[in-house]
mmCIF file of C-alpha atoms in Angstrom:
data_model
loop_
_atom_site.group_PDB
_atom_site.id
_atom_site.type_symbol
_atom_site.label_atom_id
_atom_site.label_comp_id
_atom_site.label_asym_id
_atom_site.label_seq_id
_atom_site.Cartn_x
_atom_site.Cartn_y
_atom_site.Cartn_z
ATOM 1 C CA MET A 1 9.712 83.619 -81.917
ATOM 2 C CA ALA A 2 8.351 81.276 -79.467
ATOM 3 C CA SER A 3 10.231 80.958 -76.184
ATOM 4 C CA GLU A 4 11.768 77.583 -75.180
ATOM 5 C CA ILE A 5 10.590 75.878 -72.007
ATOM 6 C CA THR A 6 13.373 74.315 -70.021
ATOM 7 C CA TYR A 7 12.731 71.616 -67.394
ATOM 8 C CA ALA A 8 15.097 71.169 -64.572
ATOM 9 C CA GLU A 9 15.267 68.475 -61.855
ATOM 10 C CA VAL A 10 15.340 70.112 -58.471
ATOM 11 C CA LYS A 11 16.563 68.230 -55.402
ATOM 12 C CA PHE A 12 15.854 69.448 -51.937
ATOM 13 C CA LYS A 13 18.519 68.763 -49.358
ATOM 14 C CA ASN A 14 16.102 68.506 -46.486
ATOM 15 C CA GLU A 15 14.034 65.738 -48.084
ATOM 16 C CA SER A 16 14.218 62.626 -46.004
ATOM 17 C CA PRO A 17 14.428 59.227 -47.687
ATOM 18 C CA ALA A 18 11.393 56.957 -47.556
ATOM 19 C CA PRO A 19 11.409 54.829 -44.416
ATOM 20 C CA ALA A 20 12.352 51.185 -44.964
ATOM 21 C CA VAL A 21 9.718 48.632 -43.943
ATOM 22 C CA LYS A 22 11.138 46.368 -41.250
ATOM 23 C CA GLY A 23 9.766 42.908 -40.483
ATOM 24 C CA PRO A 24 9.398 41.445 -37.019
ATOM 25 C CA PRO A 25 12.671 40.776 -35.290
ATOM 26 C CA GLU A 26 13.926 37.266 -35.703
ATOM 27 C CA THR A 27 13.774 35.203 -32.519
ATOM 28 C CA LYS A 28 16.970 33.455 -31.762
ATOM 29 C CA LYS A 29 16.492 29.721 -31.191
ATOM 30 C CA PRO A 30 18.048 28.458 -28.036
ATOM 31 C CA GLU A 31 20.893 26.073 -28.528
ATOM 32 C CA GLN A 32 19.944 22.439 -27.830
ATOM 33 C CA HIS A 33 22.279 20.519 -25.616
ATOM 34 C CA PRO A 34 22.035 16.736 -25.029
ATOM 35 C CA GLN A 35 20.149 15.965 -21.761
ATOM 36 C CA LYS A 36 22.353 14.604 -19.069
ATOM 37 C CA TYR A 37 21.124 11.799 -16.676
ATOM 38 C CA PRO A 38 22.596 11.034 -13.284
ATOM 39 C CA LEU A 39 25.189 8.299 -13.327
ATOM 40 C CA TRP A 40 23.267 6.265 -10.753
ATOM 41 C CA LEU A 41 20.056 6.067 -12.810
ATOM 42 C CA PRO A 42 21.048 2.974 -14.891
ATOM 43 C CA TRP A 43 21.980 1.176 -11.674
ATOM 44 C CA LEU A 44 18.611 2.027 -10.153
ATOM 45 C CA ILE A 45 16.758 0.699 -13.207
ATOM 46 C CA SER A 46 18.780 -2.523 -13.121
ATOM 47 C CA LEU A 47 18.031 -2.966 -9.422
ATOM 48 C CA LEU A 48 14.297 -2.500 -10.003
ATOM 49 C CA LEU A 49 14.312 -5.063 -12.808
ATOM 50 C CA LEU A 50 16.121 -7.511 -10.550
ATOM 51 C CA LEU A 51 13.532 -7.020 -7.810
ATOM 52 C CA VAL A 52 10.711 -7.602 -10.296
ATOM 53 C CA CYS A 53 12.327 -10.883 -11.360
ATOM 54 C CA ILE A 54 12.663 -12.004 -7.726
ATOM 55 C CA VAL A 55 9.003 -11.210 -7.042
ATOM 56 C CA LEU A 56 7.926 -13.227 -10.086
ATOM 57 C CA VAL A 57 9.974 -16.214 -8.946
ATOM 58 C CA VAL A 58 8.416 -16.047 -5.474
ATOM 59 C CA VAL A 59 4.892 -15.794 -6.886
ATOM 60 C CA LEU A 60 5.350 -18.664 -9.343
ATOM 61 C CA LEU A 61 7.322 -21.081 -7.172
ATOM 62 C CA VAL A 62 7.075 -20.310 -3.466
ATOM 63 C CA VAL A 63 3.482 -19.145 -3.051
ATOM 64 C CA PRO A 64 1.807 -22.337 -4.351
ATOM 65 C CA PHE A 65 3.679 -24.422 -1.764
ATOM 66 C CA CYS A 66 3.102 -22.071 1.144
ATOM 67 C CA HIS A 67 -0.550 -21.328 0.285
ATOM 68 C CA SER A 68 0.133 -17.778 1.416
ATOM 69 C CA SER A 69 -2.855 -16.494 -0.551
ATOM 70 C CA ASP A 70 -5.240 -19.013 0.967
ATOM 71 C CA GLN A 71 -6.251 -19.725 4.506
ATOM 72 C CA PRO A 72 -4.548 -22.949 5.599
ATOM 73 C CA SER A 73 -6.954 -25.758 6.355
ATOM 74 C CA ALA A 74 -7.581 -26.966 9.891
ATOM 75 C CA LEU A 75 -5.537 -30.065 9.082
ATOM 76 C CA GLN A 76 -2.562 -27.952 7.964
ATOM 77 C CA GLN A 77 -2.692 -25.955 11.189
ATOM 78 C CA GLN A 78 -2.434 -29.112 13.302
ATOM 79 C CA PHE A 79 0.523 -30.853 11.649
ATOM 80 C CA SER A 80 4.004 -29.715 10.692
ATOM 81 C CA GLN A 81 5.369 -32.946 9.174
ATOM 82 C CA TRP A 82 3.934 -34.144 5.868
ATOM 83 C CA GLU A 83 4.472 -36.935 3.369
ATOM 84 C CA CYS A 84 3.886 -36.082 -0.290
ATOM 85 C CA ASP A 85 3.884 -37.904 -3.594
ATOM 86 C CA SER A 86 3.329 -36.873 -7.178
ATOM 87 C CA ALA A 87 0.227 -38.984 -7.770
ATOM 88 C CA VAL A 88 -2.138 -36.106 -8.455
ATOM 89 C CA PRO A 89 -5.852 -36.661 -9.156
ATOM 90 C CA GLN A 90 -6.961 -35.684 -12.636
ATOM 91 C CA GLY A 91 -8.253 -32.149 -13.083
ATOM 92 C CA THR A 92 -5.969 -30.570 -10.485
ATOM 93 C CA ASP A 93 -3.221 -28.046 -11.114
ATOM 94 C CA GLY A 94 -0.898 -29.014 -8.282
ATOM 95 C CA GLY A 95 2.097 -31.302 -8.517
ATOM 96 C CA TRP A 96 2.062 -33.026 -5.102
ATOM 97 C CA THR A 97 -0.581 -34.674 -2.924
ATOM 98 C CA CYS A 98 0.243 -34.549 0.786
ATOM 99 C CA CYS A 99 -0.982 -36.140 4.021
ATOM 100 C CA PRO A 100 0.245 -35.680 7.593
ATOM 101 C CA LYS A 101 3.053 -38.040 8.529
ATOM 102 C CA GLY A 102 1.633 -41.330 9.748
ATOM 103 C CA TRP A 103 -1.646 -40.961 7.845
ATOM 104 C CA LYS A 104 -2.540 -43.140 4.853
ATOM 105 C CA ARG A 105 -3.685 -41.676 1.553
ATOM 106 C CA PHE A 106 -6.306 -43.117 -0.773
ATOM 107 C CA GLN A 107 -7.418 -41.134 -3.816
ATOM 108 C CA GLY A 108 -8.081 -37.577 -2.535
ATOM 109 C CA SER A 109 -8.300 -38.312 1.204
ATOM 110 C CA CYS A 110 -5.987 -38.928 4.153
ATOM 111 C CA TYR A 111 -6.883 -41.513 6.828
ATOM 112 C CA PHE A 112 -5.757 -41.948 10.430
ATOM 113 C CA LEU A 113 -6.335 -45.213 12.257
ATOM 114 C CA SER A 114 -5.934 -44.758 15.997
ATOM 115 C CA SER A 115 -4.095 -47.121 18.315
ATOM 116 C CA ASP A 116 -6.076 -46.026 21.393
ATOM 117 C CA THR A 117 -9.765 -46.373 22.156
ATOM 118 C CA MET A 118 -12.421 -43.776 22.965
ATOM 119 C CA LYS A 119 -16.188 -43.603 23.237
ATOM 120 C CA CYS A 120 -18.271 -42.571 20.239
ATOM 121 C CA ALA A 121 -18.642 -38.836 21.010
ATOM 122 C CA GLU A 122 -15.012 -38.577 22.163
ATOM 123 C CA SER A 123 -13.851 -40.215 18.948
ATOM 124 C CA ALA A 124 -15.754 -37.654 16.875
ATOM 125 C CA GLN A 125 -14.273 -34.802 18.935
ATOM 126 C CA ASN A 126 -10.761 -36.207 18.618
ATOM 127 C CA CYS A 127 -11.003 -36.299 14.836
ATOM 128 C CA SER A 128 -12.427 -32.756 14.765
ATOM 129 C CA GLY A 129 -9.549 -31.547 16.938
ATOM 130 C CA MET A 130 -7.104 -32.766 14.294
ATOM 131 C CA GLY A 131 -8.902 -30.912 11.513
ATOM 132 C CA SER A 132 -10.659 -34.037 10.245
ATOM 133 C CA GLN A 133 -13.805 -36.065 10.892
ATOM 134 C CA LEU A 134 -14.835 -39.663 11.477
ATOM 135 C CA VAL A 135 -14.547 -41.360 8.111
ATOM 136 C CA VAL A 136 -17.374 -41.138 5.572
ATOM 137 C CA ILE A 137 -17.347 -44.185 3.279
ATOM 138 C CA SER A 138 -18.888 -43.566 -0.124
ATOM 139 C CA SER A 139 -17.642 -46.376 -2.376
ATOM 140 C CA LYS A 140 -16.771 -50.052 -2.445
ATOM 141 C CA ALA A 141 -13.162 -49.175 -3.323
ATOM 142 C CA GLU A 142 -12.856 -47.012 -0.215
ATOM 143 C CA GLN A 143 -14.472 -49.715 1.961
ATOM 144 C CA ASP A 144 -12.041 -52.289 0.589
ATOM 145 C CA PHE A 145 -9.041 -50.028 1.224
ATOM 146 C CA LEU A 146 -10.033 -49.325 4.836
ATOM 147 C CA SER A 147 -10.915 -52.948 5.579
ATOM 148 C CA LYS A 148 -7.463 -54.105 4.468
ATOM 149 C CA LEU A 149 -5.853 -51.217 6.333
ATOM 150 C CA LYS A 150 -7.522 -52.000 9.661
ATOM 151 C CA ASN A 151 -6.677 -55.736 9.319
ATOM 152 C CA GLN A 152 -3.056 -54.869 8.566
ATOM 153 C CA GLN A 153 -2.845 -52.480 11.522
ATOM 154 C CA GLN A 154 -4.312 -55.101 13.836
ATOM 155 C CA LYS A 155 -1.555 -57.528 12.860
ATOM 156 C CA ASN A 156 1.304 -54.978 12.906
ATOM 157 C CA GLN A 157 0.396 -53.336 16.217
ATOM 158 C CA GLN A 158 -1.216 -56.407 17.781
ATOM 159 C CA LEU A 159 -4.364 -54.466 18.576
ATOM 160 C CA LYS A 160 -7.061 -55.924 20.726
ATOM 161 C CA ARG A 161 -10.127 -57.279 19.000
ATOM 162 C CA ASP A 162 -11.920 -53.936 19.237
ATOM 163 C CA ASN A 163 -13.738 -52.189 16.426
ATOM 164 C CA PHE A 164 -13.190 -48.893 14.585
ATOM 165 C CA TYR A 165 -15.728 -46.071 14.825
ATOM 166 C CA ILE A 166 -16.806 -44.527 11.518
ATOM 167 C CA GLY A 167 -18.871 -41.387 10.894
ATOM 168 C CA LEU A 168 -22.312 -42.971 10.535
ATOM 169 C CA PHE A 169 -24.948 -42.257 13.197
ATOM 170 C CA GLU A 170 -28.594 -43.086 13.748
ATOM 171 C CA LYS A 171 -30.290 -39.704 14.058
ATOM 172 C CA LYS A 172 -33.722 -41.202 14.660
ATOM 173 C CA GLU A 173 -35.000 -44.747 14.741
ATOM 174 C CA GLY A 174 -34.112 -46.201 11.350
ATOM 175 C CA GLN A 175 -32.715 -42.867 10.037
ATOM 176 C CA TRP A 176 -28.970 -43.080 9.502
ATOM 177 C CA GLN A 177 -26.868 -40.038 8.663
ATOM 178 C CA TRP A 178 -23.207 -39.402 7.883
ATOM 179 C CA VAL A 179 -21.296 -36.921 10.006
ATOM 180 C CA ASP A 180 -20.796 -34.518 7.066
ATOM 181 C CA LYS A 181 -24.498 -34.681 6.057
ATOM 182 C CA THR A 182 -23.747 -36.855 3.033
ATOM 183 C CA PRO A 183 -27.029 -38.552 2.023
ATOM 184 C CA TYR A 184 -27.316 -42.091 3.334
ATOM 185 C CA ASN A 185 -27.502 -44.513 0.411
ATOM 186 C CA GLU A 186 -28.635 -48.002 1.404
ATOM 187 C CA THR A 187 -27.283 -49.466 -1.840
ATOM 188 C CA ALA A 188 -23.757 -48.352 -0.890
ATOM 189 C CA THR A 189 -23.665 -49.733 2.658
ATOM 190 C CA PHE A 190 -21.644 -52.617 4.083
ATOM 191 C CA TRP A 191 -23.585 -53.945 7.082
ATOM 192 C CA ARG A 192 -22.885 -57.345 8.554
ATOM 193 C CA ALA A 193 -25.639 -59.909 8.300
ATOM 194 C CA GLY A 194 -28.515 -58.955 10.611
ATOM 195 C CA GLU A 195 -27.247 -55.385 11.051
ATOM 196 C CA PRO A 196 -28.208 -52.735 11.865
ATOM 197 C CA SER A 197 -30.079 -54.221 14.792
ATOM 198 C CA ASP A 198 -33.333 -52.908 16.187
ATOM 199 C CA GLY A 199 -31.829 -51.702 19.474
ATOM 200 C CA HIS A 200 -32.756 -48.126 20.340
ATOM 201 C CA ASP A 201 -29.478 -47.526 22.154
ATOM 202 C CA GLU A 202 -27.125 -48.678 19.380
ATOM 203 C CA ASN A 203 -26.840 -45.478 17.338
ATOM 204 C CA CYS A 204 -23.118 -45.426 16.464
ATOM 205 C CA THR A 205 -21.381 -47.482 13.752
ATOM 206 C CA VAL A 206 -18.093 -49.389 13.747
ATOM 207 C CA MET A 207 -16.104 -51.492 11.330
ATOM 208 C CA HIS A 208 -16.073 -54.901 13.002
ATOM 209 C CA MET A 209 -12.473 -55.895 13.648
ATOM 210 C CA PRO A 210 -12.665 -59.719 13.367
ATOM 211 C CA GLU A 211 -14.788 -59.561 10.221
ATOM 212 C CA GLU A 212 -12.676 -60.355 7.142
ATOM 213 C CA SER A 213 -15.286 -59.614 4.465
ATOM 214 C CA LEU A 214 -16.275 -56.180 3.134
ATOM 215 C CA ASN A 215 -19.603 -56.343 4.956
ATOM 216 C CA ASN A 216 -18.223 -55.456 8.366
ATOM 217 C CA TRP A 217 -20.361 -52.569 9.682
ATOM 218 C CA ASN A 218 -22.005 -53.000 13.034
ATOM 219 C CA ASP A 219 -24.172 -50.623 15.095
ATOM 220 C CA VAL A 220 -23.026 -50.301 18.727
ATOM 221 C CA LYS A 221 -23.762 -48.413 21.931
ATOM 222 C CA PRO A 222 -22.051 -44.984 22.059
ATOM 223 C CA ASP A 223 -20.554 -45.444 25.522
ATOM 224 C CA VAL A 224 -18.313 -48.381 24.537
ATOM 225 C CA PRO A 225 -14.672 -47.436 23.750
ATOM 226 C CA HIS A 226 -13.373 -48.450 20.318
ATOM 227 C CA TYR A 227 -10.639 -47.424 17.914
ATOM 228 C CA ARG A 228 -11.505 -44.792 15.314
ATOM 229 C CA ILE A 229 -10.801 -43.871 11.709
ATOM 230 C CA CYS A 230 -10.419 -40.152 10.918
ATOM 231 C CA GLU A 231 -10.576 -38.725 7.398
ATOM 232 C CA ALA A 232 -9.523 -35.392 5.885
ATOM 233 C CA ALA A 233 -9.057 -34.092 2.361
ATOM 234 C CA ALA A 234 -5.503 -34.422 1.113
ATOM 235 C CA VAL A 235 -3.543 -31.191 0.618
ATOM 236 C CA ILE A 236 -2.515 -30.533 -2.977
ATOM 237 C CA VAL A 237 0.458 -28.221 -3.615
#
């Protein structure tokens, strides 16, 4: 008789359980708290915005009138009282055209007619000292304006029958030149009949006071005192 084979499950007490596989430890996320700003920060931002607005107003309104970004002209440095109007030449950005008080404006220039007399060189120096020059006449309209102006001043101030120096000089015999080097154009001159004369010592030019017509230029000796007409570019603001 064949013997039976019996199977039995044997458990050992000292057998240790299989180690559990552990994953990496979970990192704990820090708690997020709303960021806190100082209480004075909104006030600081508001103050900065206000300052920016003030600077913009100064740049847009004040600077153009003060010409703080540009060097003031010699004329501006000499005079503190000005007369302005809104008749602005075309092509300019400014809103006012200004001349020193007592000067007369025509187009883009300011003119000063003196009430005292000086010699030719002294007249040129006097105009330069005011930031201007003896007048340079370049058109019939300008000649007409100045002729009427000098006749009116003669009547209003009861000036003597003297003449007005202008900025035209005889550099060499028969070679006339304007004080600002503007080319001399014979077709745009206003000499009296028979002028300029052939005298070697008459190398300065005046507007003849008694002459009523536009052709009133006369060459004279430089050492004779006369009135003078100064001219400077008008200031546009």
